[in-house]
Coordinates of C-alpha atoms in Angstrom, one line a residue:
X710 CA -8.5 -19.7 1.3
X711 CA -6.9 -16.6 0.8
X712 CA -3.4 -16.1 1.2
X713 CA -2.8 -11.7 2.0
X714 CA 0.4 -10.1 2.2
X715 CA 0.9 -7.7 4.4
X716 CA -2.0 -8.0 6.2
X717 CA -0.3 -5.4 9.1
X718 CA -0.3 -2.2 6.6
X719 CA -3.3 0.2 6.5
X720 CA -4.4 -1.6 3.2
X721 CA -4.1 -4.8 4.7
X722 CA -5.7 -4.2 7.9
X723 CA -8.9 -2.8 5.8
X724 CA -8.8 -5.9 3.1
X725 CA -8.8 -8.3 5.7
X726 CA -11.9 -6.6 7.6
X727 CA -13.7 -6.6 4.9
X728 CA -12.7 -10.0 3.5
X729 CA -14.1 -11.7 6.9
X730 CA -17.6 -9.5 6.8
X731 CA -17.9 -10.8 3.2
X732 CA -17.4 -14.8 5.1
X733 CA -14.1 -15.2 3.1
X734 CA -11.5 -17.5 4.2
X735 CA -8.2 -15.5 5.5
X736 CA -4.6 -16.2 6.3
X737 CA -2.6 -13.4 6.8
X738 CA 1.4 -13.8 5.9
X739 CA 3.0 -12.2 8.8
X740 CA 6.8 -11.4 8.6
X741 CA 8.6 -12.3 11.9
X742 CA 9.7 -9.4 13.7
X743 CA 10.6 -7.9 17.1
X744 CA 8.0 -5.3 17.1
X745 CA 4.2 -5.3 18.0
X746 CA 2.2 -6.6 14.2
X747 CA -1.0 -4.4 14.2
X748 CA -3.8 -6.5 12.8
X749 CA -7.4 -6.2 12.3
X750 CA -9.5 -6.8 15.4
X751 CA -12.7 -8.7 16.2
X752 CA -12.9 -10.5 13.0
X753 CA -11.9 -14.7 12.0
X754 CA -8.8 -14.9 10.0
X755 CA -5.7 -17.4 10.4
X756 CA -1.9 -16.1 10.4
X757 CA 1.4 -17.9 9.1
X758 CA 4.7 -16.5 10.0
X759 CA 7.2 -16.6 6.7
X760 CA 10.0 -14.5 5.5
X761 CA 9.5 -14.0 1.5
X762 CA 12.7 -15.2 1.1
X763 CA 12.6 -18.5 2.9
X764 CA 10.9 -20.4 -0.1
X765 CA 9.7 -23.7 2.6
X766 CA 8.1 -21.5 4.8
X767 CA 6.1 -20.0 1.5
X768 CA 5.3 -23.3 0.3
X769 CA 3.9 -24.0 3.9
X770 CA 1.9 -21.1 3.9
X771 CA 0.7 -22.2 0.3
X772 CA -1.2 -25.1 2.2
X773 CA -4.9 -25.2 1.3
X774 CA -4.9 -21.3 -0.8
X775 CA -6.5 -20.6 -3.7
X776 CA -6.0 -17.1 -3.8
X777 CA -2.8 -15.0 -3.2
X778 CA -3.5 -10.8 -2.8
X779 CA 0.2 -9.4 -2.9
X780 CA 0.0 -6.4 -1.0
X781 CA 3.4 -6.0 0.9
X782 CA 5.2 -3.0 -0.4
X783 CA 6.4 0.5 0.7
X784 CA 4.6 0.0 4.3
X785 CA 7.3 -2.8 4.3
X786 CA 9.9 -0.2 4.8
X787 CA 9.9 -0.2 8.1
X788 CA 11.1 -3.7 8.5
X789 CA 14.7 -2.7 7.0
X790 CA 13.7 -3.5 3.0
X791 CA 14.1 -1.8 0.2
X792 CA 11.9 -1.7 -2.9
X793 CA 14.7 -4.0 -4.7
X794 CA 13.9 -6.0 -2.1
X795 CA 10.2 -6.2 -3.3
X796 CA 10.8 -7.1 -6.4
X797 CA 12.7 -10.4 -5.1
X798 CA 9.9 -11.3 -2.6
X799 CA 7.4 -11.0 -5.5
X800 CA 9.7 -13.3 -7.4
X801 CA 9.5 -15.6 -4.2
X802 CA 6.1 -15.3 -3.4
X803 CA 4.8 -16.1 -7.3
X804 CA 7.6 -19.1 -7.6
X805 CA 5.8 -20.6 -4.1
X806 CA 2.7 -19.9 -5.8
X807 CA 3.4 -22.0 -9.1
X808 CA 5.0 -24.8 -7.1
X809 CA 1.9 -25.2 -5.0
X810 CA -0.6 -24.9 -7.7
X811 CA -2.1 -21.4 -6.6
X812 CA -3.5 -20.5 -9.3
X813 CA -5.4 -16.9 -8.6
X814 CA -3.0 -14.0 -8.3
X815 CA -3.5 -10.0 -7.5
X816 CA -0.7 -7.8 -7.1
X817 CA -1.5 -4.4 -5.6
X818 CA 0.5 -2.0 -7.8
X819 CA 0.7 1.9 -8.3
X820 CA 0.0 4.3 -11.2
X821 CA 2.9 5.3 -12.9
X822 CA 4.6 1.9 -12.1
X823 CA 6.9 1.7 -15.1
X824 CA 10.3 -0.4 -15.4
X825 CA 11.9 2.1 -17.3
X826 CA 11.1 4.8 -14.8
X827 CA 13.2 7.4 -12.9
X828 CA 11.5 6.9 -9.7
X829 CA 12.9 3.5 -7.5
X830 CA 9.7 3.1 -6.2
X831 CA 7.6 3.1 -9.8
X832 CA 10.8 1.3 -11.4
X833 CA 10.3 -1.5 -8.9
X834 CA 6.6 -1.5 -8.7
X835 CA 7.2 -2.1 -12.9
X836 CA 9.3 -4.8 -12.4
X837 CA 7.2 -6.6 -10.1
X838 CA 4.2 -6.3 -12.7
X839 CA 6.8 -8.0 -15.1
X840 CA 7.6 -10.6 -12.7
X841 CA 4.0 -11.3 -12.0
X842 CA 2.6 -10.5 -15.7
X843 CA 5.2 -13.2 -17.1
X844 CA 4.2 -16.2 -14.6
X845 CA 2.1 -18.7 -15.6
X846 CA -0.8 -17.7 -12.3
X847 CA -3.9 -16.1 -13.5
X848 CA -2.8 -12.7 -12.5
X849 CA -4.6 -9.3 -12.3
X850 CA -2.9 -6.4 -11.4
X851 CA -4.6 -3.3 -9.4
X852 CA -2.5 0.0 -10.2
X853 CA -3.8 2.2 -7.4
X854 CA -3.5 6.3 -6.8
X855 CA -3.0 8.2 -3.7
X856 CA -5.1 6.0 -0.6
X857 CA -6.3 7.9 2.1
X858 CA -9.0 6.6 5.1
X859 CA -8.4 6.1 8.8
X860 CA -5.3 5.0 9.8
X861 CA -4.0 6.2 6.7
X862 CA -0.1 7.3 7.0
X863 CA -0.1 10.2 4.6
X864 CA -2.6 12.5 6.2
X865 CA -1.6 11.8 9.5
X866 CA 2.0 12.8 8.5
X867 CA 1.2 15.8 7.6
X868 CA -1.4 16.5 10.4
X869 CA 2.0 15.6 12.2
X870 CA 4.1 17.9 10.4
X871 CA 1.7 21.0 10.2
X872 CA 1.3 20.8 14.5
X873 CA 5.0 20.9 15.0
X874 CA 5.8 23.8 12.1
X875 CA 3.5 27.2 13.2
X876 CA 2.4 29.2 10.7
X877 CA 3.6 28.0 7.6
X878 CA 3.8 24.3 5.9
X879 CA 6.5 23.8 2.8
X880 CA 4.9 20.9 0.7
X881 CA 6.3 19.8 -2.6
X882 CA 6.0 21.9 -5.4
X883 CA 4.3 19.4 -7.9
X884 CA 3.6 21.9 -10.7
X885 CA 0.6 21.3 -12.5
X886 CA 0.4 17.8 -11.4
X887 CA -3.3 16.3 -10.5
X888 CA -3.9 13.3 -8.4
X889 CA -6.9 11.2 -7.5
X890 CA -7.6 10.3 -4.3
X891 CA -9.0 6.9 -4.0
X892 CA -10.9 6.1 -0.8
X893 CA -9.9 2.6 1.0
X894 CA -13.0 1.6 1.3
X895 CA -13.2 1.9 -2.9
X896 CA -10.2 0.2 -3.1
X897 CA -11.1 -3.3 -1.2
X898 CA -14.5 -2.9 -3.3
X899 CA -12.2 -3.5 -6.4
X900 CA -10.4 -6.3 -5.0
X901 CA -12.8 -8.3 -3.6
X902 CA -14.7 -7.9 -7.5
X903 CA -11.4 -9.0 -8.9
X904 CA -11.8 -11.9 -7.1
X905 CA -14.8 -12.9 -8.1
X906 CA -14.0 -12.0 -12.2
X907 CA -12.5 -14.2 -14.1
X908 CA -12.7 -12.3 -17.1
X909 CA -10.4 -9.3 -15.3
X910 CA -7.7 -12.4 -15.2
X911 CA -4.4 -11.4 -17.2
X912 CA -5.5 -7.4 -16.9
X913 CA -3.8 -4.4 -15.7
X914 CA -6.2 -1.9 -14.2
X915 CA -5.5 1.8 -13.2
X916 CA -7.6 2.8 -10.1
X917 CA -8.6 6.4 -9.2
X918 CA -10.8 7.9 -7.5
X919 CA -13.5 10.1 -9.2
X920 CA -12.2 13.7 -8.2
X921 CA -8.8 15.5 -9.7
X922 CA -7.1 17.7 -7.1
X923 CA -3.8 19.0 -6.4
X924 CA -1.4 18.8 -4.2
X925 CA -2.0 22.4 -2.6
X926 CA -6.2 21.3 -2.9
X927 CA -5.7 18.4 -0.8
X928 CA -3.4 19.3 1.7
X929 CA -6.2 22.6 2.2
X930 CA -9.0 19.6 2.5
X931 CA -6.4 17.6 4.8
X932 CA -5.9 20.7 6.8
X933 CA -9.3 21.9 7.4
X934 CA -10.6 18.6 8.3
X935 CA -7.9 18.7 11.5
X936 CA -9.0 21.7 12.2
X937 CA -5.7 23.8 11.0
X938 CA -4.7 26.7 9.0
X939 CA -1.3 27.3 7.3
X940 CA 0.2 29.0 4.6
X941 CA 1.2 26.8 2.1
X942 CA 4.9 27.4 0.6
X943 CA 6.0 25.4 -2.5
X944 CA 9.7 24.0 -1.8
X945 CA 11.6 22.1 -4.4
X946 CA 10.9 18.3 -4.2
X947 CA 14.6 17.3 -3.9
X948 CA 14.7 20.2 -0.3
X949 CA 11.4 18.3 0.8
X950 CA 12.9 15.1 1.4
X951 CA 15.1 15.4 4.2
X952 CA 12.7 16.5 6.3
X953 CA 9.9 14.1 5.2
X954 CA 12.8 11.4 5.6
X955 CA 12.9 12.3 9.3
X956 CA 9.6 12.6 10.0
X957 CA 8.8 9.5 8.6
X958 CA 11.3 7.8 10.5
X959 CA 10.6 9.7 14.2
X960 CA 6.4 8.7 13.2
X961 CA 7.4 4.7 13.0
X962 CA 9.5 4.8 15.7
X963 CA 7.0 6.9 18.2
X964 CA 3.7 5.7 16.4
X965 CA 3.7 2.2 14.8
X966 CA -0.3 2.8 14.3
X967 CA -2.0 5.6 13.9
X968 CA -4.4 6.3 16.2
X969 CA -7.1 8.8 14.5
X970 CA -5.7 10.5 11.1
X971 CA -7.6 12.2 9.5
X972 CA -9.5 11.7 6.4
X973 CA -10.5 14.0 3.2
X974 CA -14.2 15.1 3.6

């Protein structure tokens, strides 16, 4: 049996699927909450309802697993956490672990997850790598890039952003930063082979996909797969994120799931 957090995100909803074609055993960890959980359709899995900081409710979810795949993380945003807040559910969730005897652990991390980082969100994604490196679980932990495939809530942001802004779209200026794309599909490839390795127990593996882009090449790919044009204008990071804050917000509030974003060719 395995145990998946944050089965409701876009990386949870694509694990899952293809967990149950491959005839694994499923329980999804749901979180209880007021709004409508968006889960994978048409397929066999079982569901638990369990806060990560109610440690009985974790130890009854524990029943019968073998296998936990952490994935909760900055899709959990929306249900009023924080990333802080991650890195004590991860201390919850791999303390429920030990005490049932769980012994298979993979944490979905990111590149560039580093404690002593700048960033709150690679600071905390370091410090749940220490949390889970330092237990006693046979732990691999996935450092993934950039994710993008249906459903996927970057690109349909800024499909989102570009129709409501004519003309023009400001993105980030990122310097001479590169990123690699990594298709979701790719992504539950590697974790389903992580399953089945022991030899990839106690590693930490950076995931990319195989092409380097920028940020101005793939928001030109994102664009012309929608069908839009816009001039791209470089704003300063620090400008960017009011209005990316309120996007973000007015998309989960009007949009819980996507219903068609768009993918890179």
């Amino acid at each position: 049996m395995i145990l998946i957090t944050g089965a409701t995100g876009f990386v949870g909803r694509a694990l899952v699927q293809r967990l149950a074609a491959e005839q694994r055993q499923v329980r999804c960890l749901l979180r209880p909450s007021r709004r409508e959980q968006h889960l994978a359709t048409g397929i066999p899995f079982s569901t638990v309802s369990a806060n990560l900081n109610d440690p009985p409710a974790l130890r009854t979810a524990m029943q019968d697993v073998t296998t936990v795949v952490h994935l909760t993380g900055e899709e959990d945003l929306d249900h009023g956490g924080t990333m802080r807040t991650h890195v004590e559910d991860t201390i919850n969730l791999v303390t429920a672990a030990e005490e049932a005897d769980v012994r298979r652990f993979i944490y979905l991390s990111r590149l560039g997850a580093d404690r002593a980082s700048a960033y709150p969100l690679f600071q905390a994604r370091g410090e749940a790598e220490t949390v889970v490196r330092e237990s006693g679980l046979d732990a691999t932990i996935l450092q993934a890039s950039l994710l993008y495939g249906p459903e996927d809530l970057s690109t349909t942001m800024l499909v989102m952003l570009a129709k409501v802004i004519p003309f023009i779209l400001p993105i980030p200026d990122t310097g001479l930063s590169r990123f690699q794309p990594l298709w979701i599909g790719d992504l539950t490839t590697c974790v389903l082979a992580t399953l089945d390795r022991d030899d990839l127990i106690g590693q930490t593996i950076p995931l990319g996909g195989p092409e380097h882009f920028t940020l101005e090449q793939m928001v030109t790919q994102v664009l012309a797969a929608a069908g839009l044009r816009r001039r791209l204008v470089h704003v300063h990071t620090r400008l960017m994120q009011g209005g990316i804050t309120l996007l973000d917000t007015l998309y989960r509030a009007f949009l819980p799931l996507p219903g068609g974003s768009i993918s890179s060719p």
